[in-house]
CSV table of C-alpha atoms and ligand atoms in Angstrom, one decimal:
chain,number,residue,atom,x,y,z
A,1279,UNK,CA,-31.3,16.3,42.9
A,1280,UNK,CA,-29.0,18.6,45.1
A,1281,UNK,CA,-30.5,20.0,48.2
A,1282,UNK,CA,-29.3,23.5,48.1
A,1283,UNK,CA,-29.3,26.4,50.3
A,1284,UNK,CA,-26.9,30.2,50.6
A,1285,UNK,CA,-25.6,30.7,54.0
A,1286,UNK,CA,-23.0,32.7,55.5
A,1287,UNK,CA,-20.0,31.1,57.1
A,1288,UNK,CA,-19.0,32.4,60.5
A,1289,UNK,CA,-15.8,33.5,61.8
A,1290,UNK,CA,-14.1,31.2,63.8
A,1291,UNK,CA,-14.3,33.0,67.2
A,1292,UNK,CA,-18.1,33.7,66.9
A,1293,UNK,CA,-18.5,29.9,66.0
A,1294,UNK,CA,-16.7,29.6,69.6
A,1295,UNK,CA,-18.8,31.8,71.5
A,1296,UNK,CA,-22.1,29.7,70.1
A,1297,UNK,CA,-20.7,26.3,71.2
A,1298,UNK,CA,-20.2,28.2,74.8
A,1299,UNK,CA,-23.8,29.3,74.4
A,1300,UNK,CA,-25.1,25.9,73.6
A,1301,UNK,CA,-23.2,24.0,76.4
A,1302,UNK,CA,-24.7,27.2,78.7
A,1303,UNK,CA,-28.5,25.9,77.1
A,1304,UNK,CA,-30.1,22.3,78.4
A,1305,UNK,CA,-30.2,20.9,74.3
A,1306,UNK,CA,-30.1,17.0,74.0
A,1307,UNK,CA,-29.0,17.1,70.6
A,1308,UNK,CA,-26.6,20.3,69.2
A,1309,UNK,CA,-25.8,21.2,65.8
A,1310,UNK,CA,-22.1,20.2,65.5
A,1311,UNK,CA,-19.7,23.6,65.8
A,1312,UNK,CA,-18.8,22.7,61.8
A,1313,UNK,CA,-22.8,22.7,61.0
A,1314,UNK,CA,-23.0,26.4,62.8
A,1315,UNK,CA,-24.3,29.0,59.8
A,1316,UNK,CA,-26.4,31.6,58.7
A,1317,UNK,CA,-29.2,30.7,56.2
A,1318,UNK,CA,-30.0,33.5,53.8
A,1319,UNK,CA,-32.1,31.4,51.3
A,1320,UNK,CA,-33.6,27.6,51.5
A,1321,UNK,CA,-33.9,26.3,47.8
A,1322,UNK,CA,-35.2,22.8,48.4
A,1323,UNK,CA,-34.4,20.3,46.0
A,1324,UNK,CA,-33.2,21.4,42.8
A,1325,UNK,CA,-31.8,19.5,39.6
A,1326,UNK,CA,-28.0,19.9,38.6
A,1327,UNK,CA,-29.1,21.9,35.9
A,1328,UNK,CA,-30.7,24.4,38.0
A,1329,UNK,CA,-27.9,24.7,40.5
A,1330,UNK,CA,-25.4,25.4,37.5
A,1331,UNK,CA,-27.7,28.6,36.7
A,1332,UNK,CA,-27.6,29.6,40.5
A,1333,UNK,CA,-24.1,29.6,40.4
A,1334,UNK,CA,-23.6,31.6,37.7
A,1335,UNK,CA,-26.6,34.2,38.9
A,1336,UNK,CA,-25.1,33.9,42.3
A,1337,UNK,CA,-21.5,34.9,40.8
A,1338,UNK,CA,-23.0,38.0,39.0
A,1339,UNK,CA,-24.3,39.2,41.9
A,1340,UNK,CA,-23.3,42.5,43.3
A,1341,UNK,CA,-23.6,43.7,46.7
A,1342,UNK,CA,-21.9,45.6,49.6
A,1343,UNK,CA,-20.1,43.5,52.3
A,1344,UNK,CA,-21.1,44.6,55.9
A,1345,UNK,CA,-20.5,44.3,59.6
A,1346,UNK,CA,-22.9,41.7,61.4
A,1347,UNK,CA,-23.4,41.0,65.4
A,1348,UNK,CA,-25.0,38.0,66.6
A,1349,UNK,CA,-27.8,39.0,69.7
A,1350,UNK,CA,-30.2,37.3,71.9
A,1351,UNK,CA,-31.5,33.8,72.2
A,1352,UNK,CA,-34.6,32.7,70.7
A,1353,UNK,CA,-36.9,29.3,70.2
A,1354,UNK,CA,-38.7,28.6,67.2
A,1355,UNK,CA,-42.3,27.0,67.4
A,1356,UNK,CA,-43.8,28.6,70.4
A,1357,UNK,CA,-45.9,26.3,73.0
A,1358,UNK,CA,-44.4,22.8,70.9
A,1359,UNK,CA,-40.6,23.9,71.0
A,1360,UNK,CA,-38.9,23.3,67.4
A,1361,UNK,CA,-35.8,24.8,67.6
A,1362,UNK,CA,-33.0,27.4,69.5
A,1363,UNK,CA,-31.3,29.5,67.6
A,1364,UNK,CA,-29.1,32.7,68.6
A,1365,UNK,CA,-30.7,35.8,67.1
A,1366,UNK,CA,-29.1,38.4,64.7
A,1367,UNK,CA,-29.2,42.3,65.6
A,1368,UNK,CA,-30.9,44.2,62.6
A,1369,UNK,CA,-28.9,44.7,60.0
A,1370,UNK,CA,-30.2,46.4,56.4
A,1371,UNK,CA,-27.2,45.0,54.6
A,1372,UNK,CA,-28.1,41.3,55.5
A,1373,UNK,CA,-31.9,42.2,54.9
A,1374,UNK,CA,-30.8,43.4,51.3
A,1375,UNK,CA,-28.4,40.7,50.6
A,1376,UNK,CA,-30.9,37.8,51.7
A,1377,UNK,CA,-33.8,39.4,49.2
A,1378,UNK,CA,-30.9,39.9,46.2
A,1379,UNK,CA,-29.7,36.0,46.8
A,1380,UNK,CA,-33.9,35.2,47.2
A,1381,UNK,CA,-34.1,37.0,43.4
A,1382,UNK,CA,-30.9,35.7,41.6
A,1383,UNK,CA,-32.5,32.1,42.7
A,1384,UNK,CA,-35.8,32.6,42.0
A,1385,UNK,CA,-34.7,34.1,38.0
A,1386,UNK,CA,-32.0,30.6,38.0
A,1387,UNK,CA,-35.1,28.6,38.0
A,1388,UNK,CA,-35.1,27.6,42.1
A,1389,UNK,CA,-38.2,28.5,44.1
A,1390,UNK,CA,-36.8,29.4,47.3
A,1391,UNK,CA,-38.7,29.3,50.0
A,1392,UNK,CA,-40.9,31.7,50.4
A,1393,UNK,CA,-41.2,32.9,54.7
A,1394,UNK,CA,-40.4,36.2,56.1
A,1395,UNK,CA,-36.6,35.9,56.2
A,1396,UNK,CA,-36.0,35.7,60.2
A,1397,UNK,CA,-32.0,35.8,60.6
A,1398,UNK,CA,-30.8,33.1,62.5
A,1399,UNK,CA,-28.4,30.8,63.9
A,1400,UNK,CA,-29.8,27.3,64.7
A,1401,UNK,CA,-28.2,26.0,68.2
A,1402,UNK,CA,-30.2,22.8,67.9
A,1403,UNK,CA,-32.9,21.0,66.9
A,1404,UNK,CA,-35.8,19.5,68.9
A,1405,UNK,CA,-38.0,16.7,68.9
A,1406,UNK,CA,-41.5,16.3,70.8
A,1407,UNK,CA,-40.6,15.3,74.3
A,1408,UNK,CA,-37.0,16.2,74.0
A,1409,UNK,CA,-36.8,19.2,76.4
A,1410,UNK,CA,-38.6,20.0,79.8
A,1411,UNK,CA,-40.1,23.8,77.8
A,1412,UNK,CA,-39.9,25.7,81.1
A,1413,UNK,CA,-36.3,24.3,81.8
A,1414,UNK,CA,-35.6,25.3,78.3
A,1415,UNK,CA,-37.7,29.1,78.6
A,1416,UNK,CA,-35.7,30.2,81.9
A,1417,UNK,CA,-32.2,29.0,80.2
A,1418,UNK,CA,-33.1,31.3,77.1
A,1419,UNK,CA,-34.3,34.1,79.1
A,1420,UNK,CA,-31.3,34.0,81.1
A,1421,UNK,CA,-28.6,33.5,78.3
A,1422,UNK,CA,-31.0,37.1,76.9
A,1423,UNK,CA,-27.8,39.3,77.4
A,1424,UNK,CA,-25.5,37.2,74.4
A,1425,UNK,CA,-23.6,38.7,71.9
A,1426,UNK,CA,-21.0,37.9,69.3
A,1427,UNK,CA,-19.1,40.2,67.1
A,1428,UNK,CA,-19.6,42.6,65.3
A,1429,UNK,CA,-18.0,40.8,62.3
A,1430,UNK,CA,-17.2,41.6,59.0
A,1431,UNK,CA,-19.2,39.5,56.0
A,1432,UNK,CA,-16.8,39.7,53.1
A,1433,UNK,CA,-18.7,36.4,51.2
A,1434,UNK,CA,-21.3,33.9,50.7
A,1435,UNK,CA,-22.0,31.0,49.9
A,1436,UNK,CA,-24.0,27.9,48.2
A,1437,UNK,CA,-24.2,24.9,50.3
A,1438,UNK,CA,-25.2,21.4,49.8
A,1439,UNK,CA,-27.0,19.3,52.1
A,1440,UNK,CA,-26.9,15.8,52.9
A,1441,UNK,CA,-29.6,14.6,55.2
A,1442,UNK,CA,-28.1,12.4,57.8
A,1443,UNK,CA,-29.2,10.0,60.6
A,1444,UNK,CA,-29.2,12.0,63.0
A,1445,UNK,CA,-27.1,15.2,61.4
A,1446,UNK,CA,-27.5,17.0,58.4
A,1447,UNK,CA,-24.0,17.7,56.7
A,1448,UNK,CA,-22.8,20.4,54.7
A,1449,UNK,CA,-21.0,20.9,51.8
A,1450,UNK,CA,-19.7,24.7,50.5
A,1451,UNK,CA,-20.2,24.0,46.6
A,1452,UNK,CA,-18.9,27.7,45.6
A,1453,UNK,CA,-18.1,31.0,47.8
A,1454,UNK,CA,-18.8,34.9,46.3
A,1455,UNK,CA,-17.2,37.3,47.8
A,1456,UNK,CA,-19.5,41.0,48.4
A,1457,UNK,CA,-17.8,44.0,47.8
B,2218,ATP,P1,-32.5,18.5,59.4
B,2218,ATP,O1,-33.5,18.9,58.4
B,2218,ATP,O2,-32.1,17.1,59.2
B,2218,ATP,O3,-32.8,18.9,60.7
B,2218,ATP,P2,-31.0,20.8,58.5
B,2218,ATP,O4,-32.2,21.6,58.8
B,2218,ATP,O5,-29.7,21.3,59.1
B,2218,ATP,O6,-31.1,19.3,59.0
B,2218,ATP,P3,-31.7,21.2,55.8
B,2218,ATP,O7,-33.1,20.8,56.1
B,2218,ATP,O8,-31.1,20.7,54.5
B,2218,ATP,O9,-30.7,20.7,57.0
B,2218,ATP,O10,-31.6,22.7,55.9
B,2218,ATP,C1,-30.4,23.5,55.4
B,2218,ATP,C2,-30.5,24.9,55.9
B,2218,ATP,O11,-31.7,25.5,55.4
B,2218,ATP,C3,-30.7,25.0,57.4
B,2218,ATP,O12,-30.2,26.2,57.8
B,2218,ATP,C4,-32.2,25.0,57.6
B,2218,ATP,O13,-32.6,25.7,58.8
B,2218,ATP,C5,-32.6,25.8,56.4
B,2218,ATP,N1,-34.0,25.4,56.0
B,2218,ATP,C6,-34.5,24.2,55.8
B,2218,ATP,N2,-35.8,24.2,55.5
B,2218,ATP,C7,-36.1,25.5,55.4
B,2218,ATP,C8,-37.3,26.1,55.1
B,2218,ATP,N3,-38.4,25.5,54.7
B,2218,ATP,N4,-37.3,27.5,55.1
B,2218,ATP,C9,-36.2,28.2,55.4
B,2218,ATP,N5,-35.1,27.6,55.8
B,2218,ATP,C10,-35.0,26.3,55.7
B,2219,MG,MG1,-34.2,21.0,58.0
């Protein structure tokens, strides 16, 4: 089984101004600068078969390249801290794209997950216990005023993961460039 999700790559510079972010955030545990992306569709676990016909639905698909910017600082899980991520100013293009990818996979034979699709960067991951919350709270309200790019997203891509130790790693299986 592959564990598969799309994500968008991020320019180098932006990857730079998240690592300055997270050193700027009390996180015990960061996501490495290399692990830093975008997720536009979680597929789970999915057989090589299946993967093959995301690929080729994921090559066939057709859709405008756009200019993204990276804004705020959020935490995901409320009162029992789960994660930080950097947040994403809205963008239709990346709304449209995300639903198109969440389509092409669903048709390939993937059931992707399912949520509200929340743009994202994840900073870092927590555990129960990890952080003091209201340490945590006050850094994120202060760090409120972030903001990387605006970028150009010329591609995406499909991504394998490997479920580490500690870290998850990444591997880029294909790239499709948007229009
Ligand atoms: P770990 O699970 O060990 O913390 P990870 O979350 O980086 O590592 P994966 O769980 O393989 O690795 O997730 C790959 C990408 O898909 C990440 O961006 C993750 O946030 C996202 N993701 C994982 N599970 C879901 C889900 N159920 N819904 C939406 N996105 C998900
Ligand atoms: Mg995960």
């Amino acid at each position: 089984m592959i564990r598969a999700f799309v994500a968008l790559d991020l320019p180098e510079p932006v990857r730079q101004r998240l690592v300055l972010l997270q050193h700027l955030l009390p996180l015990p545990r960061r996501v490495p600068p290399e692990n830093l992306h975008l997720t536009l569709a979680f597929l789970g676990e999915i057989t090589e078969p299946v993967a093959e016909e995301v690929h080729h639905a994921l090559a066939a698909l057709r859709a405008p390249a756009f200019a993204l910017t990276l804004r705020g600082v959020g935490i995901f899980g409320g009162g029992r801290a789960r994660s930080v991520h950097a947040g994403v100013a809205a963008e239709p293009a990346l709304a449209h794209l995300a639903r198109k990818v969440e389509t092409a996979a669903r048709r390939a034979g993937a059931a992707p997950e399912a949520r509200r699709f929340v743009p994202h960067v994840t900073l870092a991951r927590l555990k129960p216990g990890d952080a003091d919350p209201q340490r945590l709270e006050a850094a994120v309200a202060a760090e409120q005023g972030f903001a990387a790019g605006p970028f150009a997203v010329t591609a995406f891509a499909l991504c394998r993961s490997f479920l580490g130790e500690s870290q998850a790693h990444y591997r880029e299986l294909a790239r499709y460039p948007l229009a």
